[in-house]
Short mmCIF file of C-alpha atoms and ligand atoms in Angstrom, two decimals:
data_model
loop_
_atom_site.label_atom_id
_atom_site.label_comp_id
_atom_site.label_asym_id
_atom_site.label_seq_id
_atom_site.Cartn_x
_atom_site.Cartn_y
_atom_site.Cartn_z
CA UNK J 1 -103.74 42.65 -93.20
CA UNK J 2 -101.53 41.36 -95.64
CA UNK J 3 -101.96 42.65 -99.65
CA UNK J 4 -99.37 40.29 -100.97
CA UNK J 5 -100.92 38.04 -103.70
CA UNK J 6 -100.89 34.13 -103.62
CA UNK J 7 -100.51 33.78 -107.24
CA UNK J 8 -101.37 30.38 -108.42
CA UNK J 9 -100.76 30.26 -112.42
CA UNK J 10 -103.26 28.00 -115.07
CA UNK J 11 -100.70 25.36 -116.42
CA UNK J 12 -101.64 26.19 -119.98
CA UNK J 13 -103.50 29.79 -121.25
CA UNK J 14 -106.49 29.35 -123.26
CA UNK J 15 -105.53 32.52 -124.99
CA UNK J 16 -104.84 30.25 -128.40
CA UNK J 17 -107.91 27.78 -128.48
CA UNK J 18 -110.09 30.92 -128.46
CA UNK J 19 -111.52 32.57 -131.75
CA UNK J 20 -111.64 35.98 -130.63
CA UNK J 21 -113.43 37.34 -133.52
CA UNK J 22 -116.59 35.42 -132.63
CA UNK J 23 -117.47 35.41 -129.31
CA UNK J 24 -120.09 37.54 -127.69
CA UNK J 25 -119.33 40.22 -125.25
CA UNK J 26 -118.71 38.80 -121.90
CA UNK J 27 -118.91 35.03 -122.41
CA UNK J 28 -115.22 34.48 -122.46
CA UNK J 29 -113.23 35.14 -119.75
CA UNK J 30 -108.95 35.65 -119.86
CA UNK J 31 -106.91 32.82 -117.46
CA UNK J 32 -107.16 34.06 -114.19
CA UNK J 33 -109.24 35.66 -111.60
CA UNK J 34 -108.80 37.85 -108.38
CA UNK J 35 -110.50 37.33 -105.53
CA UNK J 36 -110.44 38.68 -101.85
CA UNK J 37 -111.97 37.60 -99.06
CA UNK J 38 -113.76 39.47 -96.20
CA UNK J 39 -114.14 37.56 -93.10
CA UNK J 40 -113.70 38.03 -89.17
CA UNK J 41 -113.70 41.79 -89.76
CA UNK J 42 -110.91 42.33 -91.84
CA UNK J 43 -109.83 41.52 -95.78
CA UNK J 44 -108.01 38.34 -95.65
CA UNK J 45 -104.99 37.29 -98.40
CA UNK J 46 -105.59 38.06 -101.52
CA UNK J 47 -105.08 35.48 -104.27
CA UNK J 48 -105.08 34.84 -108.31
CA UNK J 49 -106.30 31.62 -109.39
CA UNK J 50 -106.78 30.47 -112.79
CA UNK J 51 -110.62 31.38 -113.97
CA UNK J 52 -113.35 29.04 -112.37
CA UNK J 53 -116.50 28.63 -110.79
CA UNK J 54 -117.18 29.67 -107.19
CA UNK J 55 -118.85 26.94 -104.36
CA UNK J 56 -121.57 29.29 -102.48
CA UNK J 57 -123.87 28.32 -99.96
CA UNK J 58 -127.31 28.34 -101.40
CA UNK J 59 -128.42 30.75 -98.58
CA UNK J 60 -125.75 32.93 -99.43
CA UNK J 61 -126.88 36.34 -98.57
CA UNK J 62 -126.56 37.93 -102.09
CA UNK J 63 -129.07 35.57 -103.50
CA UNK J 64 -131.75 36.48 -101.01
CA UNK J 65 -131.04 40.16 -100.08
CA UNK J 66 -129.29 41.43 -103.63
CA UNK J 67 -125.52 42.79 -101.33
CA UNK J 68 -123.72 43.35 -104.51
CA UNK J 69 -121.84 46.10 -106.16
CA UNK J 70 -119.70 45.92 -109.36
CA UNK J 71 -117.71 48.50 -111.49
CA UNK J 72 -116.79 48.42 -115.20
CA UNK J 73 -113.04 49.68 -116.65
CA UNK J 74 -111.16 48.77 -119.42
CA UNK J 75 -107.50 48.19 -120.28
CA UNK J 76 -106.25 49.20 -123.70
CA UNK J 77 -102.90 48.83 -125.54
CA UNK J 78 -100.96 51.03 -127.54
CA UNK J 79 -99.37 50.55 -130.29
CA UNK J 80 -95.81 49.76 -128.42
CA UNK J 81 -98.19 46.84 -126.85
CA UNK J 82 -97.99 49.10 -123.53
CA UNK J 83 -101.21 48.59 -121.34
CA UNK J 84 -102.98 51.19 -119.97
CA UNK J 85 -105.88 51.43 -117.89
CA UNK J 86 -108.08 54.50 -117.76
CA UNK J 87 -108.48 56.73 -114.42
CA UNK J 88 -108.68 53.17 -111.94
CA UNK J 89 -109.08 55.38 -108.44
CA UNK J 90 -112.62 57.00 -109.86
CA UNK J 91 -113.44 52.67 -110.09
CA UNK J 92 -112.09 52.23 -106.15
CA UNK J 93 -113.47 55.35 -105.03
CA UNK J 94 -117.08 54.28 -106.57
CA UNK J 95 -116.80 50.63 -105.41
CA UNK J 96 -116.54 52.05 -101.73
CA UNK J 97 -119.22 54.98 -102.08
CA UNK J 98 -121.49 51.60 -103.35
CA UNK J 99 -120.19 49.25 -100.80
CA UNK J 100 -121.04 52.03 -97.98
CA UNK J 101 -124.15 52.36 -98.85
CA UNK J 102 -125.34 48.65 -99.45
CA UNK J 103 -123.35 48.12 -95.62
CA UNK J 104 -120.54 46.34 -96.96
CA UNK J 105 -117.16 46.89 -96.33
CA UNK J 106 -114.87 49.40 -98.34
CA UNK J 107 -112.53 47.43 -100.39
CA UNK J 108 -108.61 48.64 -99.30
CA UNK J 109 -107.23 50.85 -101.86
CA UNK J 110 -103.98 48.27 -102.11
CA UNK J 111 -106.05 45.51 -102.48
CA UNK J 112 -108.02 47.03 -105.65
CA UNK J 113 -104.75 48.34 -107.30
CA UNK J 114 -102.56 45.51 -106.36
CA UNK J 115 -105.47 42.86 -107.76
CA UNK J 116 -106.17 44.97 -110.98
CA UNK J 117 -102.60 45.44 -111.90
CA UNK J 118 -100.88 42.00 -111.17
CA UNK J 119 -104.12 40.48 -112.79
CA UNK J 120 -103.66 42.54 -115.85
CA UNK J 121 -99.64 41.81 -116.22
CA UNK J 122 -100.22 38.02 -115.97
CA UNK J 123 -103.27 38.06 -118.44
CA UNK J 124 -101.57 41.08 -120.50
CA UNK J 125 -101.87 38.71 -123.96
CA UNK J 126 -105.94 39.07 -123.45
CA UNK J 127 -105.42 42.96 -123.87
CA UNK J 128 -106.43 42.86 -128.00
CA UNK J 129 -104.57 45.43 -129.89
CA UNK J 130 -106.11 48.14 -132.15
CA UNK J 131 -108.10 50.66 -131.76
CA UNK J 132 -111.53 49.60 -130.32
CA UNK J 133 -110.47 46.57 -128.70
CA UNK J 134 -110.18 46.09 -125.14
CA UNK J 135 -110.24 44.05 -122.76
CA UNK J 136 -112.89 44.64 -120.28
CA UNK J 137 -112.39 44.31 -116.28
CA UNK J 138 -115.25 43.73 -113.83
CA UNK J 139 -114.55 44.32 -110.40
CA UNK J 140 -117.33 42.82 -108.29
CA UNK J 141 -118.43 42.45 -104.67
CA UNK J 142 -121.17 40.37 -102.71
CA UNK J 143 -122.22 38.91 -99.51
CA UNK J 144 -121.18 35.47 -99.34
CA UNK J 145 -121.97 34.51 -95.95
CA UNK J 146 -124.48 31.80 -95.50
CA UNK J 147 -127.67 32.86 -93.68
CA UNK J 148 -131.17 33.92 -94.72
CA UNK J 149 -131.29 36.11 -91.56
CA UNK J 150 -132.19 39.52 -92.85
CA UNK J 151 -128.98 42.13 -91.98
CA UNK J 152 -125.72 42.47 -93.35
CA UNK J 153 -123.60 39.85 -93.90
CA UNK J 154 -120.56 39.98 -92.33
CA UNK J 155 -118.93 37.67 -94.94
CA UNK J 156 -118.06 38.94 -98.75
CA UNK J 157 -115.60 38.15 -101.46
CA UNK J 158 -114.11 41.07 -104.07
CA UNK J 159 -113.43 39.62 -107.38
CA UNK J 160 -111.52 40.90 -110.38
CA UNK J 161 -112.29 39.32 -113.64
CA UNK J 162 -111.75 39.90 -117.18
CA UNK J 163 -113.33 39.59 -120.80
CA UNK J 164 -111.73 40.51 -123.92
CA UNK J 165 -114.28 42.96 -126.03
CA UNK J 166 -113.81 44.30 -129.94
CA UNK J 167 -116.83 46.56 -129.88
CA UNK J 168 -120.08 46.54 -127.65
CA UNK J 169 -122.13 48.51 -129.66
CA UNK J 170 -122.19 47.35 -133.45
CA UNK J 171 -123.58 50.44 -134.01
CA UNK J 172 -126.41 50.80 -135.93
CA UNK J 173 -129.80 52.48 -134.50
CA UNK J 174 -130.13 53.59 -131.05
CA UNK J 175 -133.62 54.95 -130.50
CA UNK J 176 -134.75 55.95 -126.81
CA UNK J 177 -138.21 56.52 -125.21
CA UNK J 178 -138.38 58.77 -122.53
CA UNK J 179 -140.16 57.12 -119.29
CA UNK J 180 -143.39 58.46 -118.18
CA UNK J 181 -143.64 55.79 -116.20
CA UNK J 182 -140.84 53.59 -114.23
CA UNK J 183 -138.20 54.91 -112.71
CA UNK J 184 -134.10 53.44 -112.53
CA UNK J 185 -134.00 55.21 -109.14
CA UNK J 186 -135.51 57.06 -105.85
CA UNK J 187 -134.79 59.91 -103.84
CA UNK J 188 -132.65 58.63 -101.01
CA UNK J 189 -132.14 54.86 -103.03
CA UNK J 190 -129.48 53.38 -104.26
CA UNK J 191 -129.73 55.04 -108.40
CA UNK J 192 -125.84 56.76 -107.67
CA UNK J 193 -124.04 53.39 -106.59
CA UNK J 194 -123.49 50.02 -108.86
CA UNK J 195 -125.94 47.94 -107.09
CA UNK J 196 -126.59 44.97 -108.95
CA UNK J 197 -129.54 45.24 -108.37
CA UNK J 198 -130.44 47.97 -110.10
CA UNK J 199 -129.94 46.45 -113.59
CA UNK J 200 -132.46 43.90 -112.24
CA UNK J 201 -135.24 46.70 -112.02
CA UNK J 202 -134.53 47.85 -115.51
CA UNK J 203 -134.90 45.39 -117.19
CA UNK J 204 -138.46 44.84 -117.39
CA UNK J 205 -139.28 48.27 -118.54
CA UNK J 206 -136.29 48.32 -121.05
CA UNK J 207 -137.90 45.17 -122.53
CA UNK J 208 -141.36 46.71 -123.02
CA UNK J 209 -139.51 49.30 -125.22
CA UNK J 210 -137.38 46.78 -126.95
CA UNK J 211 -140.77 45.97 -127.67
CA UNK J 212 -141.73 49.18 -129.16
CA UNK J 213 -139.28 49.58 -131.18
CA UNK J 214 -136.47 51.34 -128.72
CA UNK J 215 -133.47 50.36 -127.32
CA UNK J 216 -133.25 52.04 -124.29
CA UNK J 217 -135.02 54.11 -121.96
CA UNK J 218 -134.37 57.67 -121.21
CA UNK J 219 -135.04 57.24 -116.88
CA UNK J 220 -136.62 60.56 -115.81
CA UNK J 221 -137.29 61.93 -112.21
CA UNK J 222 -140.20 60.70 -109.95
CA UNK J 223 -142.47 63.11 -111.55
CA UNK J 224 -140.66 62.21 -115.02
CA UNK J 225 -140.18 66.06 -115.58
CA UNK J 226 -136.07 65.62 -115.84
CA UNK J 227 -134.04 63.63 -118.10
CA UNK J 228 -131.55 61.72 -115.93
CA UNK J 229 -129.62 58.44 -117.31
CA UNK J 230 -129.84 56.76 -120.76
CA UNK J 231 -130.14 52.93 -120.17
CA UNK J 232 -126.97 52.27 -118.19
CA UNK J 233 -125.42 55.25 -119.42
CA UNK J 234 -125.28 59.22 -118.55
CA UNK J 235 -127.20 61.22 -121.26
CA UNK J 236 -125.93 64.69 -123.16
CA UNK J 237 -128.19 66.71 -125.28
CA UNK J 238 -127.20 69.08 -127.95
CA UNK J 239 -129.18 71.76 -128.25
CA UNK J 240 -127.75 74.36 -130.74
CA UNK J 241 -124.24 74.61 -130.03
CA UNK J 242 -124.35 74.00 -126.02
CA UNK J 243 -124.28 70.38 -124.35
CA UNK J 244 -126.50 70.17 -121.47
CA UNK J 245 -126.47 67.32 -119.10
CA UNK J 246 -127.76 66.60 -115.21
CA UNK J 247 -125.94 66.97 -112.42
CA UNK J 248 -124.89 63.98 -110.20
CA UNK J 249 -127.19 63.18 -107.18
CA UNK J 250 -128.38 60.65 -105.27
CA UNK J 251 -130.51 59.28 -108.83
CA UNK J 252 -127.86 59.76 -111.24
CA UNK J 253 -124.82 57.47 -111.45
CA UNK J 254 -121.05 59.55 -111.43
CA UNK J 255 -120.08 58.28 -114.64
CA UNK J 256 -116.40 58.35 -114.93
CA UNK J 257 -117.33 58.76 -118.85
CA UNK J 258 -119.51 61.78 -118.18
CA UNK J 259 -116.79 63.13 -116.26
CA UNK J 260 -114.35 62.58 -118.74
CA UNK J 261 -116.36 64.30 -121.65
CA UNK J 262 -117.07 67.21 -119.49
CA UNK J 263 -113.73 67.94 -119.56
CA UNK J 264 -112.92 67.12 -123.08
CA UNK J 265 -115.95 69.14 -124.29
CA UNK J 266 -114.82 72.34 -122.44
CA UNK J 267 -111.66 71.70 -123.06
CA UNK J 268 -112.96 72.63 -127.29
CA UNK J 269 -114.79 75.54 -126.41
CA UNK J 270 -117.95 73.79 -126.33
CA UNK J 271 -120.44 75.12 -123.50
CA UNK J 272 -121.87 72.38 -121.06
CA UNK J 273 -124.49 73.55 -118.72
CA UNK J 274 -124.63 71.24 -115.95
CA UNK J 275 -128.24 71.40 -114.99
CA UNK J 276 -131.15 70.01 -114.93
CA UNK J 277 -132.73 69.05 -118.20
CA UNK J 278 -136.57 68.94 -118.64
CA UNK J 279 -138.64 67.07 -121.22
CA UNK J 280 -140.54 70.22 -122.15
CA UNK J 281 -137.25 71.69 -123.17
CA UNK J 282 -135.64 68.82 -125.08
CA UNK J 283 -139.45 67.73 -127.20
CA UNK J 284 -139.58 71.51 -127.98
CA UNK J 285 -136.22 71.85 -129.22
CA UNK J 286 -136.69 68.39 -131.23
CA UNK J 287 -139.73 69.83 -132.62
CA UNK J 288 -137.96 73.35 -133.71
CA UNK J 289 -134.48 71.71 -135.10
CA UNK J 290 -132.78 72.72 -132.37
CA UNK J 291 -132.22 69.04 -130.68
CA UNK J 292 -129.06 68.48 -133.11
CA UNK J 293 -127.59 65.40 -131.06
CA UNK J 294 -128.12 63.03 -128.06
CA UNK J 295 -125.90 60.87 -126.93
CA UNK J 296 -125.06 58.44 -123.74
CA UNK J 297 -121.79 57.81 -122.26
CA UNK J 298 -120.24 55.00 -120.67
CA UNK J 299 -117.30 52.67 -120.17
CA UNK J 300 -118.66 49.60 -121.98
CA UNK J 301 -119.67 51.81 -125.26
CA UNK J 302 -117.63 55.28 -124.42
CA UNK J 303 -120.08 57.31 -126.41
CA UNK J 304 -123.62 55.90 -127.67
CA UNK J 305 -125.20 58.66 -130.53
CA UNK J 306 -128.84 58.33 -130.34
CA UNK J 307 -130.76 58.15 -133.85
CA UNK J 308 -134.34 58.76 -132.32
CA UNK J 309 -136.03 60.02 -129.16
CA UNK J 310 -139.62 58.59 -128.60
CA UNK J 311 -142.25 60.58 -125.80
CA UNK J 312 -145.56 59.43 -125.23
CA UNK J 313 -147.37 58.67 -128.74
CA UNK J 314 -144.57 60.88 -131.04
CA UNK J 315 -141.26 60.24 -132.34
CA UNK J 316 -138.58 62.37 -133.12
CA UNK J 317 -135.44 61.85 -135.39
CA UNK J 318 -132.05 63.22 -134.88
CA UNK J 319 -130.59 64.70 -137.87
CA UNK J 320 -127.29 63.01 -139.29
CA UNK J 321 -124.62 65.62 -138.91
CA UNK J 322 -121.13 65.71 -140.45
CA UNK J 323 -119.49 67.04 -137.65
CA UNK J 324 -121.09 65.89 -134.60
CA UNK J 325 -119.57 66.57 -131.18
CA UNK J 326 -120.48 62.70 -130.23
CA UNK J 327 -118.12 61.64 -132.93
CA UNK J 328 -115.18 64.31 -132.19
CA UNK J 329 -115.70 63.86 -128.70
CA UNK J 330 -115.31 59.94 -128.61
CA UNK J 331 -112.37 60.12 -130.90
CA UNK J 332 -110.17 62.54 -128.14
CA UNK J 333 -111.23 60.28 -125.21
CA UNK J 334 -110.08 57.17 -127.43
CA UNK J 335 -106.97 58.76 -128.38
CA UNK J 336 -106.54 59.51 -124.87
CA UNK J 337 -107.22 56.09 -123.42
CA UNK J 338 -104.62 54.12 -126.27
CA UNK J 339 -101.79 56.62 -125.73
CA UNK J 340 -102.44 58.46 -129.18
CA UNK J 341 -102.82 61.55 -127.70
CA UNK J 342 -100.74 63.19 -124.99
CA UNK J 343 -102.85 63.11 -121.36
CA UNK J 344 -102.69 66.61 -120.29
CA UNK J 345 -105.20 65.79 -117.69
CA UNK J 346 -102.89 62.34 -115.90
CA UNK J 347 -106.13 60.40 -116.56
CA UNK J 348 -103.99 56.63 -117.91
CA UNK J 349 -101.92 54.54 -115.75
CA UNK J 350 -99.76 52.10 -117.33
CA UNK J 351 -99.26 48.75 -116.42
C1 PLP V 401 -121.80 52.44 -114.82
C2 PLP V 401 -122.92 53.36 -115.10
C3 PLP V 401 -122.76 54.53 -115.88
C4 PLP V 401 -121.48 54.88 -116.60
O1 PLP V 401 -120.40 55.10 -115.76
P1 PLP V 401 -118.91 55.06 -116.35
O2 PLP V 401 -118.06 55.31 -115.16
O3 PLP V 401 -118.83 56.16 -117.34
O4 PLP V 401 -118.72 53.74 -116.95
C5 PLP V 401 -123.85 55.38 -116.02
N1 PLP V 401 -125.04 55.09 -115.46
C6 PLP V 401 -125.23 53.98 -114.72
C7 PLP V 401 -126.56 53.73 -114.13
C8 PLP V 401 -124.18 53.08 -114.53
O5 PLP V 401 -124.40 51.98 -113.79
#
């Protein structure tokens, strides 16, 4: 196996041509791509292109049988114009625990840091400064071979690409409604790994509560007793002075975010109880004044305060607070990830 990148360069960047301050998330992409292909039982040379479109066979098994995994990471850069990305092994690790278990291969350690790090030097001009701009990297994988016989492929392709981002959430409301009915994931599924697919099956039921006036859904359990993910996100809850959030399992994704705040929250003095969370507890708590903040974490957002939790027929408003932990908490991860804060915990690499 040979990680050495063909590197083939675009003859001029689009970089200038591109009005960064109006463009939507993820419809621009920076100049090149990564890509490595999986054929013949083993990862074959791994190349950079400039960004284009891929030729698949239409009976391509990922279009017929969903094999398809992707993470989400972001690069930042300080204000020396250094580029950092933020803790890239949780991203491998994660892309192989979701390969694994969709029967794909793992993707070589090498071939994920080698890709992410010579893509990122050549497209480092894509990196926006300031605070709260980034440029976001999707690392993606997927049957490719052609086929519609119903196994596992035995051909795939990992890609890299890139999207410069100022802010995904323009803030604003986020209301949630807890699910009494759908579920994001199963007992022995596929709810802990980045399957594509799994955005698929949320989207219907997220689009009935866009309908009613929420953004997102708060997934619960099978028997919707336990709060377990916000939208794409992982979920905290505030009650009093003590965070509470679920544990990982087989439902509930290992955000890297989650993680991250975990640490940063105990780190304060705060108390997180890693536990299960029921509904009972959280409506009764929103109906005494006790429920002082919810909020979801992820890479794309960081931290998401909710303004409103809907269950059944009621709603329930969060107070505005003045010193909320979302906000203090999202400002030491930030000044973490741009190098504004020293990184007790080795959690940035720099490019
Ligand atoms: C990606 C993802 C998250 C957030 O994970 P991060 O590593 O923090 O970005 C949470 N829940 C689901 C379902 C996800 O797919």
């Amino acid at each position: 196996m040979t990680t050495d990148i063909k590197i083939t360069k675009v003859e001029k960047s689009k970089f200038e041509s591109i009005d960064l301050d109006n463009v939507a998330f993820g419809t621009v992409y920076s100049d090149h791509m990564f890509f490595c292909d999986f054929k013949d039982g083993q990862w074959q040379q791994p190349e950079i292109t400039p960004y284009q479109s891929l030729q698949l066979d239409p009976s391509a098994r990922v279009f017929h049988y969903g094999q398809a995994a992707f993470e989400g990471m972001k690069a930042y850069k300080d204000k020396n114009d250094d580029v950092w990305v933020f803790r890239p092994e949780e991203n491998w690790k994660r892309i192989c625990f979701s390969a694994n278990r969709l029967a794909m291969p793992e993707v070589p350690k090498e071939i994920f840091m080698n890709g992410l790090k010579t893509l990122l030097s050549m497209d480092e001009k894509w990196v926006i400064p300031g605070r709260g701009n980034t440029l976001y990297i999707r690392p993606f994988i997927f049957a490719t071979q052609a086929g519609v016989s119903a196994a596992p492929a035995t051909e795939y392709k990992f890609m890299i690409i890139c999207t410069p981002v100022q802010a995904y959430y323009k803030g604003g409301d986020v209301k949630v409604k807890i699910s009494d009915h759908y579920s994001r994931a199963a007992n022995g599924g596929v709810g802990a790994t980045k399957a594509a697919g799994n955005y698929a099956a949320q989207f219907y039921p997220t689009k009935k509560a866009n309908e009613e006036g929420y953004q997102q859904i708060i997934w619960t359990n099978s028997t919707h007793e336990y709060l377990e993910e916000a939208g794409t996100m992982n979920v905290f809850f505030r009650i009093g002075d003590k965070l509470l959030t679920a544990p990982t399992d087989e439902r509930i994704l290992n955000g890297v975010t989650r993680k991250s705040i975990i640490t940063l929250a105990e780190r304060e003095g705060i108390t997180v109880e890693v536990r299960k969370v029921s509904v009972t507890e959280v409506i009764e708590a929103a109906k005494t004044g006790k429920l002082k903040e919810v909020f979801g974490t992820g890479t794309a957002a960081v931290i998401v305060p909710i303004t409103g939790v809907g269950y059944k027929k009621d709603h329930y408003d969060l107070p505005k607070l003045d010193s909320a932990y979302s906000t203090m908490l999202k400002g030491k991860l930030l000044d973490i990830q741009y190098n504004e804060a020293e990184d007790t915990f080795g959690w940035t690499q720099k490019i």
